[in-house]
Each structure stands twice: as C-alpha cells, then as structure tokens.
Coordinates of C-alpha atoms and ligand atoms in Angstrom, one line a residue:
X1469 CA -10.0 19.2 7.0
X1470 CA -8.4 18.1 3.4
X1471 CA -10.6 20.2 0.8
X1472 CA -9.3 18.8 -2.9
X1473 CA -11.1 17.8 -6.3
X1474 CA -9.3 14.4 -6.5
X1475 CA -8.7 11.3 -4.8
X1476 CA -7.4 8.2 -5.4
X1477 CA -8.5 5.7 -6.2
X1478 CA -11.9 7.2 -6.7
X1479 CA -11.0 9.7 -9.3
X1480 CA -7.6 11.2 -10.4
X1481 CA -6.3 13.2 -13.4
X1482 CA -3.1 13.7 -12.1
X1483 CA -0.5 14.1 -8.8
X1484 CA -3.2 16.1 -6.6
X1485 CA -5.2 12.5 -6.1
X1486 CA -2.3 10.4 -4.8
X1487 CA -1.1 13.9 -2.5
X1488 CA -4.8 14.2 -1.5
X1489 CA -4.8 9.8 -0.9
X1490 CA -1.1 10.0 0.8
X1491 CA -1.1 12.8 2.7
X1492 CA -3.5 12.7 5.3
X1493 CA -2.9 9.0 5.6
X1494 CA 0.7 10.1 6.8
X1495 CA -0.5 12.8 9.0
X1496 CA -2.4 10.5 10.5
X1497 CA 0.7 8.4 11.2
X1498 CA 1.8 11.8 13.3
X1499 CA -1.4 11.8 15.5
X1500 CA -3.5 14.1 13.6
X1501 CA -7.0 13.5 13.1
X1502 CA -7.7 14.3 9.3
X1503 CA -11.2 14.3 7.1
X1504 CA -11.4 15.1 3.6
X1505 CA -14.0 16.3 1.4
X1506 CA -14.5 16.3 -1.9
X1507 CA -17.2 16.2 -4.8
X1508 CA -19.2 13.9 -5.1
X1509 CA -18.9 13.2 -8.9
X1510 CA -21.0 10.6 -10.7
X1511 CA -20.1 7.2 -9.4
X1512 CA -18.7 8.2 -6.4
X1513 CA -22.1 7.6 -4.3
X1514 CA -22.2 4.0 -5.0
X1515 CA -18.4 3.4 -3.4
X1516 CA -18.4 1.3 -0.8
X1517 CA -18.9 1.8 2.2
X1518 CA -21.9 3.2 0.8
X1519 CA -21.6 6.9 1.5
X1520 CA -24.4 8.1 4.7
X1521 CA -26.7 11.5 3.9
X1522 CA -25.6 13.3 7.0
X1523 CA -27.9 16.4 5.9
X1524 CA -29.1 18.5 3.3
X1525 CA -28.7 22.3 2.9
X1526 CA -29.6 24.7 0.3
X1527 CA -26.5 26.6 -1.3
X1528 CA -27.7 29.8 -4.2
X1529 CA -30.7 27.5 -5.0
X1530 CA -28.9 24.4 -5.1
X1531 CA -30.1 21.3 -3.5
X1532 CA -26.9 19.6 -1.7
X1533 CA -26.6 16.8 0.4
X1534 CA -23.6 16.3 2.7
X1535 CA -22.7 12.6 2.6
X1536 CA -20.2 10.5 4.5
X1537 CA -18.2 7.6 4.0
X1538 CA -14.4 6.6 4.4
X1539 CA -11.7 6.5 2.1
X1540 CA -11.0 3.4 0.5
X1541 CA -9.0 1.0 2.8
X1542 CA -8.2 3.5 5.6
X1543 CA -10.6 4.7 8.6
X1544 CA -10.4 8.3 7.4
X1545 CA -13.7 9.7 7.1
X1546 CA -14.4 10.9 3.7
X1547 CA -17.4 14.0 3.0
X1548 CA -18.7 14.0 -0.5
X1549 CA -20.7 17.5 -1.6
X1550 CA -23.4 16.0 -3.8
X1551 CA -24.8 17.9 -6.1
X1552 CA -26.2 16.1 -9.2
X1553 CA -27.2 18.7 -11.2
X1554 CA -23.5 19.8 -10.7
X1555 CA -21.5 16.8 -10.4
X1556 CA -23.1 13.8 -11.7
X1557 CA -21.5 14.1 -15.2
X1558 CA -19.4 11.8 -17.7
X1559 CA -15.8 12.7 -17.7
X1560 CA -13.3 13.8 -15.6
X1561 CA -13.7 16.3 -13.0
X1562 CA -13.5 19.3 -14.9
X1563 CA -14.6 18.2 -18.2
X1564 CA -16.2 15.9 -21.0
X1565 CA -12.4 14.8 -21.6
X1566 CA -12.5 17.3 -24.6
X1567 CA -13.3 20.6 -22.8
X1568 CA -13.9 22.0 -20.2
X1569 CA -17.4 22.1 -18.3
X1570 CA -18.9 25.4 -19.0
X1571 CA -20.1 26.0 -15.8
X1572 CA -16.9 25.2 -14.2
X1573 CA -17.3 28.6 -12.0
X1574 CA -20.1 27.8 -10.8
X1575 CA -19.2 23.8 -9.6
X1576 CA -16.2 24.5 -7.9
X1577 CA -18.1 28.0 -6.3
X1578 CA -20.7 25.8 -5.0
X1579 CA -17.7 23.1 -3.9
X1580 CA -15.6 26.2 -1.7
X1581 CA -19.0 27.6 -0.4
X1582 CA -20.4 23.8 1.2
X1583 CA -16.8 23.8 2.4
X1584 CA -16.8 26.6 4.4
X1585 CA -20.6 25.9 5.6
X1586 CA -19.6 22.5 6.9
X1587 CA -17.3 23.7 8.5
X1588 CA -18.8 27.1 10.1
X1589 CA -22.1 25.3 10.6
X1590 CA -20.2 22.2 11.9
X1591 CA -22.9 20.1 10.0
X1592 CA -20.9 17.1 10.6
X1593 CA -21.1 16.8 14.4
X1594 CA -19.2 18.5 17.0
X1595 CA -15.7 18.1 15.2
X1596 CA -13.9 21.2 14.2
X1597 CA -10.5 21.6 12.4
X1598 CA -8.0 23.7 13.6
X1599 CA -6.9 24.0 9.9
X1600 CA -8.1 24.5 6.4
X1601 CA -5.8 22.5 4.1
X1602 CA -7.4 23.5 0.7
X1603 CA -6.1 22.6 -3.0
X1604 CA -5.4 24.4 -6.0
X1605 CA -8.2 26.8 -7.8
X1606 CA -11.0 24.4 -7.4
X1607 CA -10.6 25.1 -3.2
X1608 CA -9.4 29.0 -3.9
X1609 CA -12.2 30.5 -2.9
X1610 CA -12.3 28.3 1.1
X1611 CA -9.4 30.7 2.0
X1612 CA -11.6 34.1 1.1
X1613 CA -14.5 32.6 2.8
X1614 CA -13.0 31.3 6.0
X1615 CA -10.8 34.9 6.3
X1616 CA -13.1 36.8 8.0
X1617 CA -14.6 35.0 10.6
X1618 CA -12.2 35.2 14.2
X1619 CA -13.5 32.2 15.0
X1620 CA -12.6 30.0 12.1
X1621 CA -10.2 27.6 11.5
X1622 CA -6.6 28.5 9.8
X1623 CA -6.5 27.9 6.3
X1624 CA -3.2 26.6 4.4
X1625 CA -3.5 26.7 0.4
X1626 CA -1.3 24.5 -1.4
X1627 CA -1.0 24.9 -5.1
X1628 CA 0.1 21.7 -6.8
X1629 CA 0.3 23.8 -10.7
X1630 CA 0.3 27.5 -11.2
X1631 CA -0.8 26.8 -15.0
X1632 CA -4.0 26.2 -13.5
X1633 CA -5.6 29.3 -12.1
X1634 CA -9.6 29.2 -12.7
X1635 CA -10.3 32.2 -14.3
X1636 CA -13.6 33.2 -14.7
X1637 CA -15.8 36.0 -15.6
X1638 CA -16.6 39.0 -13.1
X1639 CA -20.6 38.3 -13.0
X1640 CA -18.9 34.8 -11.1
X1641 CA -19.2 36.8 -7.9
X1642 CA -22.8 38.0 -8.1
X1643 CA -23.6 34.6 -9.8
X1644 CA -21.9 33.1 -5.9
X1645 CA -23.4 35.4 -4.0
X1646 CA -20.1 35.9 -2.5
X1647 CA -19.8 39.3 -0.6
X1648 CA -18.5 42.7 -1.6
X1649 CA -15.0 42.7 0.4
X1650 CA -13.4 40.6 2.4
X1651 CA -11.1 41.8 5.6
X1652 CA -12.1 45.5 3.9
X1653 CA -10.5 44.7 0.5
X1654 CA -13.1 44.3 -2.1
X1655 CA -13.6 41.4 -4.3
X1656 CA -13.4 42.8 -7.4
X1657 CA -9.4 44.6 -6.9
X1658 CA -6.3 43.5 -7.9
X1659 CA -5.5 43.0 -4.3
X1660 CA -8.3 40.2 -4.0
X1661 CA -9.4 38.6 -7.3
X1662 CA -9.5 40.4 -9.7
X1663 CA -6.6 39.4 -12.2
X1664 CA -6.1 41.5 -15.4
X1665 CA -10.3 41.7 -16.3
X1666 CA -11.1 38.3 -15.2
X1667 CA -11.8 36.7 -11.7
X1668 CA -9.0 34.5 -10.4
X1669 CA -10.3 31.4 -7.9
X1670 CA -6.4 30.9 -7.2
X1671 CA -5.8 34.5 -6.4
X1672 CA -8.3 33.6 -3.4
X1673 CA -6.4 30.8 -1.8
X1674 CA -3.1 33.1 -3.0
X1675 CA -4.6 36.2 -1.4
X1676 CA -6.1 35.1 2.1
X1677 CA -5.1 31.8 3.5
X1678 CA -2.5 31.9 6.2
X1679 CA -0.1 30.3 4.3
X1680 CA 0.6 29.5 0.8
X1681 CA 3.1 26.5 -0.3
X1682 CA 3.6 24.6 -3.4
X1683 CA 4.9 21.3 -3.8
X1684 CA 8.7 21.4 -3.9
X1685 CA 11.2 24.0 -2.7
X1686 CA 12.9 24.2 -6.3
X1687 CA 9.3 25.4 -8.1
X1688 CA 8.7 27.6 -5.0
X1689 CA 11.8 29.2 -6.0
X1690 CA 10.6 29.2 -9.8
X1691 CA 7.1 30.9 -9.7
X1692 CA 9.1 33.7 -7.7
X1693 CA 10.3 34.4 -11.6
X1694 CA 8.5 36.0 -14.3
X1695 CA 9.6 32.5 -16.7
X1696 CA 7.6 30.2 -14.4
X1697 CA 5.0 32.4 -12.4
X1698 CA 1.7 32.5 -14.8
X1699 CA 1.7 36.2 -14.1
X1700 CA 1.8 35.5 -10.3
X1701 CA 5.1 36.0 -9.8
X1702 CA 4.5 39.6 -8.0
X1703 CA 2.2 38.7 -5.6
X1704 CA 4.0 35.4 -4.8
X1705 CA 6.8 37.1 -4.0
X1706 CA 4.9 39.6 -2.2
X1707 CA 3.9 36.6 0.2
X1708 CA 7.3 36.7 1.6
X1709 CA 7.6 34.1 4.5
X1710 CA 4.1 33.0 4.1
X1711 CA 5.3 30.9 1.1
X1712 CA 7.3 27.9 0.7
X1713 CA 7.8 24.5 -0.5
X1714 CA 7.4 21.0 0.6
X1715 CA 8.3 18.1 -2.1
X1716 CA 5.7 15.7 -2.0
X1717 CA 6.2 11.7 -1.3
X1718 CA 4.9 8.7 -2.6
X1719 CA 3.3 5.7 -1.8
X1720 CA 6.0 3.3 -1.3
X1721 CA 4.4 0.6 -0.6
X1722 CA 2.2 1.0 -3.5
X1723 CA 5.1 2.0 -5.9
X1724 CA 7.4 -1.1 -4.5
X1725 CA 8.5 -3.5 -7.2
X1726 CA 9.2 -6.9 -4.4
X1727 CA 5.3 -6.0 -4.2
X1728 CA 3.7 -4.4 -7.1
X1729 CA 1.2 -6.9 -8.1
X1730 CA 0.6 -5.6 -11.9
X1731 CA 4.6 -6.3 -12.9
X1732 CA 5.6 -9.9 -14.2
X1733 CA 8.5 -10.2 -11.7
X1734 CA 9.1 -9.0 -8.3
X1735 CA 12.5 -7.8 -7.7
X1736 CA 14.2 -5.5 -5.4
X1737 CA 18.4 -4.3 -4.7
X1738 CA 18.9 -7.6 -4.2
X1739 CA 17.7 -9.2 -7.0
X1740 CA 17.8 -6.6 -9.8
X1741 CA 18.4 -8.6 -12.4
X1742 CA 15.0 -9.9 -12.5
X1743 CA 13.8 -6.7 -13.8
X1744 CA 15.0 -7.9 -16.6
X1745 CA 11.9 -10.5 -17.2
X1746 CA 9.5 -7.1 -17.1
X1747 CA 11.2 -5.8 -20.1
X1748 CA 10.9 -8.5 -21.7
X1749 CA 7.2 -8.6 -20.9
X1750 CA 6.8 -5.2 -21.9
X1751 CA 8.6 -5.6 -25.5
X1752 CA 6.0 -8.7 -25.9
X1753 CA 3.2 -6.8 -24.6
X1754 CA 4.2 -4.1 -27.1
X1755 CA 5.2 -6.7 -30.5
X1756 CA 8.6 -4.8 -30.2
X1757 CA 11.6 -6.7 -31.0
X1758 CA 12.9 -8.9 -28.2
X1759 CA 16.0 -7.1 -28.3
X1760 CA 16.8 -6.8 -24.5
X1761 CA 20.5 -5.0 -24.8
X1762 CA 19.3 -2.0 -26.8
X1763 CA 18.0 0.6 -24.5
X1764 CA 14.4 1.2 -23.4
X1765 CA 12.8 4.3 -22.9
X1766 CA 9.4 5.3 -21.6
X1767 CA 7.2 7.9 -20.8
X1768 CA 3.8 7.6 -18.5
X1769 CA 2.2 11.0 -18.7
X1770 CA -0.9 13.8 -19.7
X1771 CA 0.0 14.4 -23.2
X1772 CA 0.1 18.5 -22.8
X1773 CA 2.9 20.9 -23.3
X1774 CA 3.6 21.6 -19.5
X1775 CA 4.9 17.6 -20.0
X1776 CA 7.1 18.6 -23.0
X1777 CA 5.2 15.8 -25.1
X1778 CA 5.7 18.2 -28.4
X1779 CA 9.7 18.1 -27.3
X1780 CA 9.7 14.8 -27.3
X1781 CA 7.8 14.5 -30.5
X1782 CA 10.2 17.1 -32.3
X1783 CA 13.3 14.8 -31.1
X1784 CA 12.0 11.6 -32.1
X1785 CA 13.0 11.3 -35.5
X1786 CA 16.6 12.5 -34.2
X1787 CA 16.4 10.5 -30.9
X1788 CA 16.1 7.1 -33.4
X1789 CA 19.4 7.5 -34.8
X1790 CA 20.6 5.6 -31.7
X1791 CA 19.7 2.0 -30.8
X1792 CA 16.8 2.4 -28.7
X1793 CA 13.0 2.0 -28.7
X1794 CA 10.5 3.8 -27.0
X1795 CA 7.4 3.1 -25.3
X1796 CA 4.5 6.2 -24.4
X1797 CA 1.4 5.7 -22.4
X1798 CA -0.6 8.9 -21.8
X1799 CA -3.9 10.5 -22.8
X1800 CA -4.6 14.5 -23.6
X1801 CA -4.2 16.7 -26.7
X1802 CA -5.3 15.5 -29.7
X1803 CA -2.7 16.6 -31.7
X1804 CA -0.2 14.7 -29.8
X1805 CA -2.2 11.1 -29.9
X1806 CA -2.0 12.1 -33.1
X1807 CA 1.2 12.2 -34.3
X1808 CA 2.2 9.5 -31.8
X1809 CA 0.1 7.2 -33.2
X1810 CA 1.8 8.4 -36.8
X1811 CA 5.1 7.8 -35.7
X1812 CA 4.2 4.3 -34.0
X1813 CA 3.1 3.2 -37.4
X1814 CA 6.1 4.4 -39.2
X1815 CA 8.3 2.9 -37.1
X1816 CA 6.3 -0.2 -35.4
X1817 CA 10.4 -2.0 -34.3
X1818 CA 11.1 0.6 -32.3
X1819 CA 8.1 3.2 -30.8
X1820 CA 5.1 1.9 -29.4
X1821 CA 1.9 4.1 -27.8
X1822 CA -0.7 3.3 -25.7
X1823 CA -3.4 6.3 -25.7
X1824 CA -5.3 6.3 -22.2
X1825 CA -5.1 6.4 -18.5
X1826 CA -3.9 2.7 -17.5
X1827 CA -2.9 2.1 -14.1
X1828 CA -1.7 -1.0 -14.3
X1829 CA -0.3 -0.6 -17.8
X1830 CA 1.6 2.1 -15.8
X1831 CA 3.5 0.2 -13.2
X1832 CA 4.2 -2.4 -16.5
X1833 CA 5.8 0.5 -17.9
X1834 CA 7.7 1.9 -15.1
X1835 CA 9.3 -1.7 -14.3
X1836 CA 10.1 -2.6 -18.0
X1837 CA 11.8 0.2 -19.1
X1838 CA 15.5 0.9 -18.5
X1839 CA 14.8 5.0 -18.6
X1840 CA 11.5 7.3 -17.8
X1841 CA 11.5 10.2 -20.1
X1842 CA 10.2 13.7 -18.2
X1843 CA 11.2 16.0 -20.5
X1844 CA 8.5 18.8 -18.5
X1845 CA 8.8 22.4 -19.6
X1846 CA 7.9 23.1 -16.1
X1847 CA 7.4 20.7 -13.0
X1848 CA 5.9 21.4 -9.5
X1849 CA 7.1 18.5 -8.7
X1850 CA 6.3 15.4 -10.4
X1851 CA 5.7 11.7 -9.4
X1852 CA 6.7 9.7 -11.9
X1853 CA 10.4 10.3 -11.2
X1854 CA 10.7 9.2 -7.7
X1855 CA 8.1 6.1 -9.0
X1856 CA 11.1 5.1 -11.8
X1857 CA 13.9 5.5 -9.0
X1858 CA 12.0 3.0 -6.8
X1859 CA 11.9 0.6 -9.6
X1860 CA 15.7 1.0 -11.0
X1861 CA 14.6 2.5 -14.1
X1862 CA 16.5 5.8 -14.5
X1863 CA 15.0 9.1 -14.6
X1864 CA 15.9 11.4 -18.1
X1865 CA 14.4 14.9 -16.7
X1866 CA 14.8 18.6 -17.6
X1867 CA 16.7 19.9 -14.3
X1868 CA 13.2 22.0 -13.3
X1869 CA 10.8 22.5 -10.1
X1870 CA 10.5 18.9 -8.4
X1871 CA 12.4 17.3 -10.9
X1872 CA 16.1 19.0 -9.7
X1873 CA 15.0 18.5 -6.0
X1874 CA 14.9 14.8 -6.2
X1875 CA 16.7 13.5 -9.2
X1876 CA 20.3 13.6 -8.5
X1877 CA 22.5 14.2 -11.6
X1878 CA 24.5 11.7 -12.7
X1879 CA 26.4 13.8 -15.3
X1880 CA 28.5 16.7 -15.7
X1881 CA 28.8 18.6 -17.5
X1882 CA 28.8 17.1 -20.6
X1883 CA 25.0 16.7 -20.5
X1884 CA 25.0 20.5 -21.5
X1885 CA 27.3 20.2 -24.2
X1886 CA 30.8 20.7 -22.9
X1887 CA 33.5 17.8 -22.8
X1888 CA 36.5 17.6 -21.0
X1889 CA 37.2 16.8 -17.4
X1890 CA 39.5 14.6 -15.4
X1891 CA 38.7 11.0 -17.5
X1892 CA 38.4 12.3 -20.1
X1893 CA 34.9 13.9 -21.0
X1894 CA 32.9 10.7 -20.7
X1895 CA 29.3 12.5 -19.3
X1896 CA 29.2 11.0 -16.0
X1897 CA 32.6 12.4 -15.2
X1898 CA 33.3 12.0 -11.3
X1899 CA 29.4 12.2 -10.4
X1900 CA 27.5 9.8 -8.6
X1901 CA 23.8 10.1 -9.1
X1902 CA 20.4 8.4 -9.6
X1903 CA 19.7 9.9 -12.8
X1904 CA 20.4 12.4 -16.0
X1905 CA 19.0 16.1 -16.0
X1906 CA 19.5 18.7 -18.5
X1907 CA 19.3 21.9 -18.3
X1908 CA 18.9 23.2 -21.9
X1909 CA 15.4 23.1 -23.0
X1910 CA 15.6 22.0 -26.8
X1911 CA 15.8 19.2 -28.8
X1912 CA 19.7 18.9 -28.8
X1913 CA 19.2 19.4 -25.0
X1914 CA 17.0 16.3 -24.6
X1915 CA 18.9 14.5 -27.6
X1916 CA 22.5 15.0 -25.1
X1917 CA 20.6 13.8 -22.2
X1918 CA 19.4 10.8 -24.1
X1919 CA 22.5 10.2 -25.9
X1920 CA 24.7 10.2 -22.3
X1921 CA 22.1 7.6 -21.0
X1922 CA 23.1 5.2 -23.9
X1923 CA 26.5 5.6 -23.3
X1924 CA 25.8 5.1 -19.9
X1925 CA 23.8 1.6 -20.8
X1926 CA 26.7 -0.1 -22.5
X1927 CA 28.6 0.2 -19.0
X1928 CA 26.6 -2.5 -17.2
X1929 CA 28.3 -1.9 -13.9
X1930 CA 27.8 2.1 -14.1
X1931 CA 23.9 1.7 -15.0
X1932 CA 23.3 -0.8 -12.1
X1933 CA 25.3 2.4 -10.0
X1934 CA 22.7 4.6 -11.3
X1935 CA 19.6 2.3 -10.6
X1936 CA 20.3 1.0 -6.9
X1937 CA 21.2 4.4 -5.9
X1938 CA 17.5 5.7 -7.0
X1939 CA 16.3 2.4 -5.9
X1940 CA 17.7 3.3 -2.1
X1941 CA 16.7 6.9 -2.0
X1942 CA 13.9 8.0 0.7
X1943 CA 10.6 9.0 -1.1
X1944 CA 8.0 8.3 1.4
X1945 CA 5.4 10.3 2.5
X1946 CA 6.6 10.3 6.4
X1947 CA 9.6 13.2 5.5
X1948 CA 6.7 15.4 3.8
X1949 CA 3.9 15.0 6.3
X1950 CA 6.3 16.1 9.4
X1951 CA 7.5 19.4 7.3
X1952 CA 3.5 19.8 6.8
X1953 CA 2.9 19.5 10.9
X1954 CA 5.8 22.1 11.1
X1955 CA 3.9 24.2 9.0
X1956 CA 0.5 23.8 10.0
X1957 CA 2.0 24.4 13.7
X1958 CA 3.3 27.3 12.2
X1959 CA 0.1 28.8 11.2
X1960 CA -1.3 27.8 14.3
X1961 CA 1.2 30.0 16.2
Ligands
LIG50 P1 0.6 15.7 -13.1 O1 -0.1 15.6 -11.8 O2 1.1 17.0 -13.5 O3 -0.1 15.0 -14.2 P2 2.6 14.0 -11.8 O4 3.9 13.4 -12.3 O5 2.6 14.8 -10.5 O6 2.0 14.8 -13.0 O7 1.5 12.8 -11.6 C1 1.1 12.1 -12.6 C2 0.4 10.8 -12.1 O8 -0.5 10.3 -13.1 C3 1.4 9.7 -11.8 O9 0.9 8.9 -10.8 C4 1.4 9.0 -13.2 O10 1.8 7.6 -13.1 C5 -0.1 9.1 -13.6 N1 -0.3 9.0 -15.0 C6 -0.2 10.0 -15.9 N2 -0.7 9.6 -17.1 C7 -1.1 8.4 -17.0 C8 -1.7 7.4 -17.8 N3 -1.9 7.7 -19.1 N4 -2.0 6.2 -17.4 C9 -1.7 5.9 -16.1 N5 -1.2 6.7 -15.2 C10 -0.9 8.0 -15.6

C-alpha cells in the first residue's frame, strides 16, 4: 500500500507525484501487487473512472467515505479518503497557494488515521499488504500507528525533503485522539514526537517505521550532517542501518524527446540536430531574439530558496555579461516573481519568465534550451536534471544530494576556480561527463559554472559529447523499483 499526498496527473506540487505515479507502476513490472491511497482533494471525485464509495466510517467526528477508483491509464487501484469538510478546498494540497491551511494538523491526522483503519479494518476487501510504504510528513504519523499492532503490516517511510517536517502544536495529539505511548515510549518525548516544543508528524515515520530512506544515496549521506539535517541529523544517524538511499527514476517514456508530444520536433541521438527547431520555437514563443548560436539557458522550477532561485537572481545581472539569454518557468515566493518579472522587463532581448505551473510549457523548455539551471541549495534528488539529460540539454547543478549522484561532471577543476592541468586549464580538462556541477555555493560559483558552459558551447563537437552522453544514460524507474524490492524484502526479513 502506497500512502502519499500527490499523484500525477491528478495533483502535483512537486517530485513526490511523479515518484508516487512511477513507482508502483514499476513495482508492478516486478510482480508486486500495489494500491495507493491518497486524499481525495476537490476535483478528484469526478476523475474518471468515476471513483466507487466502498464505505463510510467515522474518524474524531468526521464523516469519511473510502472511495475507489484506478489511477489514470494503469489498472492500479487507486483509494481516495474523502473528506469534504477537510479536502474539498481551492489550492494545492496544503494551501490556498499563499499559505498554508490552518488546519493542516488536523487534514493530514485524519489522512494517517483512515490509513491505518483501512488497512487494520481491511475495509477494502480481503487484501492485505505486507508493507506500508508511506510519504513524507503528511504519511508520518501511518508508521506510529501501524507500530504496535504484531499483526500489522511493515511500514517503510521515505522522505522525499527533510525541509518539510509538519510541525505542529502539542494539543495536535489530544486534538487526534492518538494514544499516550507507543511500543512504551510516550508521544509527547523527544524519543517519539516531540521536537524542540512542537510535535513533529516526520519524527513519526522517522521514529517507528521499519525502515527509513530518502531519495538518493548522496542526500542520505547529507542529512547525516548538521548543514543538511533540519535538526535531524542526530536521530538520522541514530537510525544506523535502517536508513538509506535510493535515487529515484523517471518516466522515460513520458520524458522522451522521439515522443514528447508538447515539443515542436522529435529528435533523438540520431538526429540531434533537430533540437535545434525547439529552440527556435522557444525564442519565438518567448519574442527573444532568434539568435540560435548564443547560448540558452533555462530553469523549470518552485520559485523557493531550497531551488537557489535568490542565487540565481543575485547572479543575473553578472551572468548577462556573457552572450546568453535566459528563460524561467516556475511559480512560488512572491518576492522572486517579483523581481523576475523586473529583470524580464529590463532586459526583454535576453531573460524571459513565465510565472505558473505549465506542463507542457515545461517539456517546451526542457527541449529548447541548450542548459537547465539547478542551482539548489540542497537537493534530495531532483527530476529535472535527468529530464534535461534525456533531452541533450545540459545540466548546470550545485554538486549536492541527487544532483552529484546522477549528473556526471564534465569539468575539473576549473569549475572551482583553479586553472592549470595537462591542456592547458580549459575547464573540461581530460573529463568526460554529461554535465557541469560546482561545488562552491555563491554567485562567483554559479557565475564559473555558467561561464565554463559557454566556453564549452563554442566547441560544437565537445557540447554534442556532453549532450548524447546525458542523452544515453539509464534513468528509468526499473533500476529504482528493484533496489525498493531489495529493501522492502529486507524489512520483511
Ligand atoms: P521538487 O519536487 O523539490 O519541486 P523535483 O526536481 O524533484 O523538485 O521535481 C520538480 C517537478 O516539478 C519536475 O517534474 C518539474 O518539471 C516540475 N515543475 C516544477 N515547477 C514547474 C512549473 N512551474 N511548471 C511545470 N512543471 C514544473
């Protein structure tokens, strides 16, 4: 059983809906027999097929109804928690796309406690799961809840962003109805969830599932540190052997550009040079100069400061002493739109920025551009980086979490500000690689990375190097799903 707050394409924020989409899809593929469940947010009822009421139960003196459909385009049976008072609400899933719900504590509560009652009760039929697989905060509390019960399934608790804990007040646990202690710690103690004064949903999942992970061996190594653990750090590493990492995939047949319907021109390692025509669409999409031999960056992304948006914005001005333009899609803070939309007015030749989520504006993106900019203070482990290297559009990334595990360095190190080496100190100095990381988080870090990716440009025969290597690397799903079975076997055991 998949327990998770997104799903594409029904209703994503970020990475945990196309994990939560790809996933189980691919462990399916490996024989297992997967359900997910979710909340069913406003909308969701009317997807079709239209979602069944299996049965109604009655959860702290909410109504909820337990309905089933499938996921869209597979046979995977899909569980929705519905709740209208709770979940039928403009927005995203956690907010009114300004703040956050109020009663957030109490949504996501509700959510992990008609988990674990489908589950326990089996109020979907005679099927039980031998595991648990719940998701970040929103599922934190399934782990608590399933840990005392012999007879219950394993649970696994996969954090996909340690910046997101879901931290709440203490009168949350009255509020839930959630008992005193748990396996004879009590709720309220640093060893369960209490976290410096408040209550931590993530410290549940953290705490009492069988096994922890997050989504790529380089962050698991990270959040061990004080720098990248969100004042987990201690009990992370505390978890020992119980926590790992396991980079996610992608949807490569959805991220393919001989497929991708939303680009101007198909084109694959054979035929790379048709990429060309989606730059050219994209400059004309954007009114920038048809300029196709200056280079092209991009960025597809939350505007927040985990995404290093403000970097970017502080190297701008500097970034535009070299011949290049810039395009930005993203939605978030304020204050970034903001002075986006500023500095796309001073400088309408050469930045351009689309405020919003735009899927197929996206893919547009991805294609046309010659370089993704990921210039994430931290990373779990990040899509859009393995989405450019399918499309031969080169990855310019802070070496961090995900992003060092699967974009490999084309430059030496020059990138960090050294010269020299055997030809000469040219950045790409006897590396091979599918794209440029530095490692020096500032805006003379990013302005190097951005700088060796120009020089890189002018040598047509290096670039094209760079992009069909990315373009042949192995992101699928089918690599992540079996190191899930050999974890989830691993818990079984
Ligand atoms: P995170 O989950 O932290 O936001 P990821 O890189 O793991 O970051 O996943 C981001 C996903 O959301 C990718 O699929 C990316 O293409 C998509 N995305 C982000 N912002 C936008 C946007 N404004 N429009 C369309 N897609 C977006």
């Amino acid at each position: 059983m998949f327990a998770c707050s997104e799903l594409y394409p029904l209703i994503k924020t970020g990475g945990l809906a196309d994990v939560a989409y790809n996933l189980p899809r691919a462990l399916v593929q490996l024989g297992h027999q997967v359900r997910i469940v979710l909340p069913a947010y406003r909308g969701l009822a009317e997807v079709t097929p239209p979602p069944q009421p299996l049965c109604r139960f009655e959860i702290i003196g909410y109504e909820v109804a337990l309905l089933v459909s499938h996921v869209p385009d597979t046979t995977i049976p899909l569980y929705l928690i519905d709740c209208p008072e709770l979940f039928n609400r403009p927005g995203d899933p956690y907010g009114d796309g300004s703040h956050p719900w109020p009663d957030n504590a109490l949504r996501f509560g509700l959510f992990c406690r008609a988990v674990v009652d489908l589950v326990e009760n089996h109020c979907y039929g005679d099927w039980l799961p031998d595991i648990v697989h719940c998701n970040d905060w929103q599922t934190g509390l399934v782990p608590l809840l399933l840990a005392d019960g012999a007879a219950n399934p394993a649970t696994l608790f996969t954090i996909h962003n340690l910046g997101y804990q879901g931290l709440f007040s203490q009168q949350t646990l009255a509020e839930l109805g959630l008992p005193e202690e748990v396996k004879g710690v009590p709720l309220w103690d640093f060893r369960a969830l209490e976290f410096y004064g408040e209550l931590s949903y993530i410290k549940g999942g953290i705490v009492f599932a069988d096994a922890v992970n997050t989504v790529s061996p380089g962050y698991a190594q990270e959040v061990l540190t004080p720098e990248f653990g969100c004042g987990l750090d201690g009990l992370l590493r505390h978890c020992g052997a119980r926590f790992s990492g396991i980079v996610n995939g992608i949807d490569t047949d959805y991220w393919s550009p001989a497929k991708d319907p939303d680009i101007d021109l198909n084109y694959s390692v054979e035929s790379l040079a048709d990429k060309q025509a989606n730059k050219r669409g994209l400059l004309a999409r954007f009114h920038l100069p048809d300029d196709e031999n200056t280079l092209l960056l991009g960025m597809v992304s939350r505007l927040t400061e985990q995404k290093g948006i403000d970097l970017l914005l502080d190297a701008l001005p500097a970034l535009l002493d070299l011949p290049l333009k810039v395009v930005v899609l993203g939605s978030g803070e304020a204050q970034y739109e903001q002075r986006l939309l500023v500095l796309a007015a001073q400088h309408p030749d050469r930045i351009a920025f689309h405020s919003g989520y735009h899927e197929a504006l996206a893919h547009r993106i991805i294609a046309g551009v010659d370089a993704l900019l990921i210039p994430s203070r931290y990373e779990p482990c990040g899509l859009t980086q393995m989405y450019s290297q399918r499309y031969g559009t080169v990855p310019i990334a802070h070496a961090v979490g995900g992003l060092r595990d699967t974009i490999i360095n084309a430059c030496g190190r020059a990138v960090q500000g050294e010269s020299g080496g055997a030809s000469g100190g040219e950045p790409w100095d006897g590396v091979a690689g599918t794209g440029i990381l530095f490692d020096d988080y500032s805006v003379a870090g990013l302005q190097g990375a951005v700088a060796s990716a120009n020089k890189l440009f002018q040598h047509a025969m290096l670039w094209s190097c760079l992009q069909l290597a990315g373009m042949k690397q192995d992101f699928s799903w089918a690599a992540s799903a079996r190191e899930y079975n050999r974890l989830y076997h691993r818990i079984l055991r």
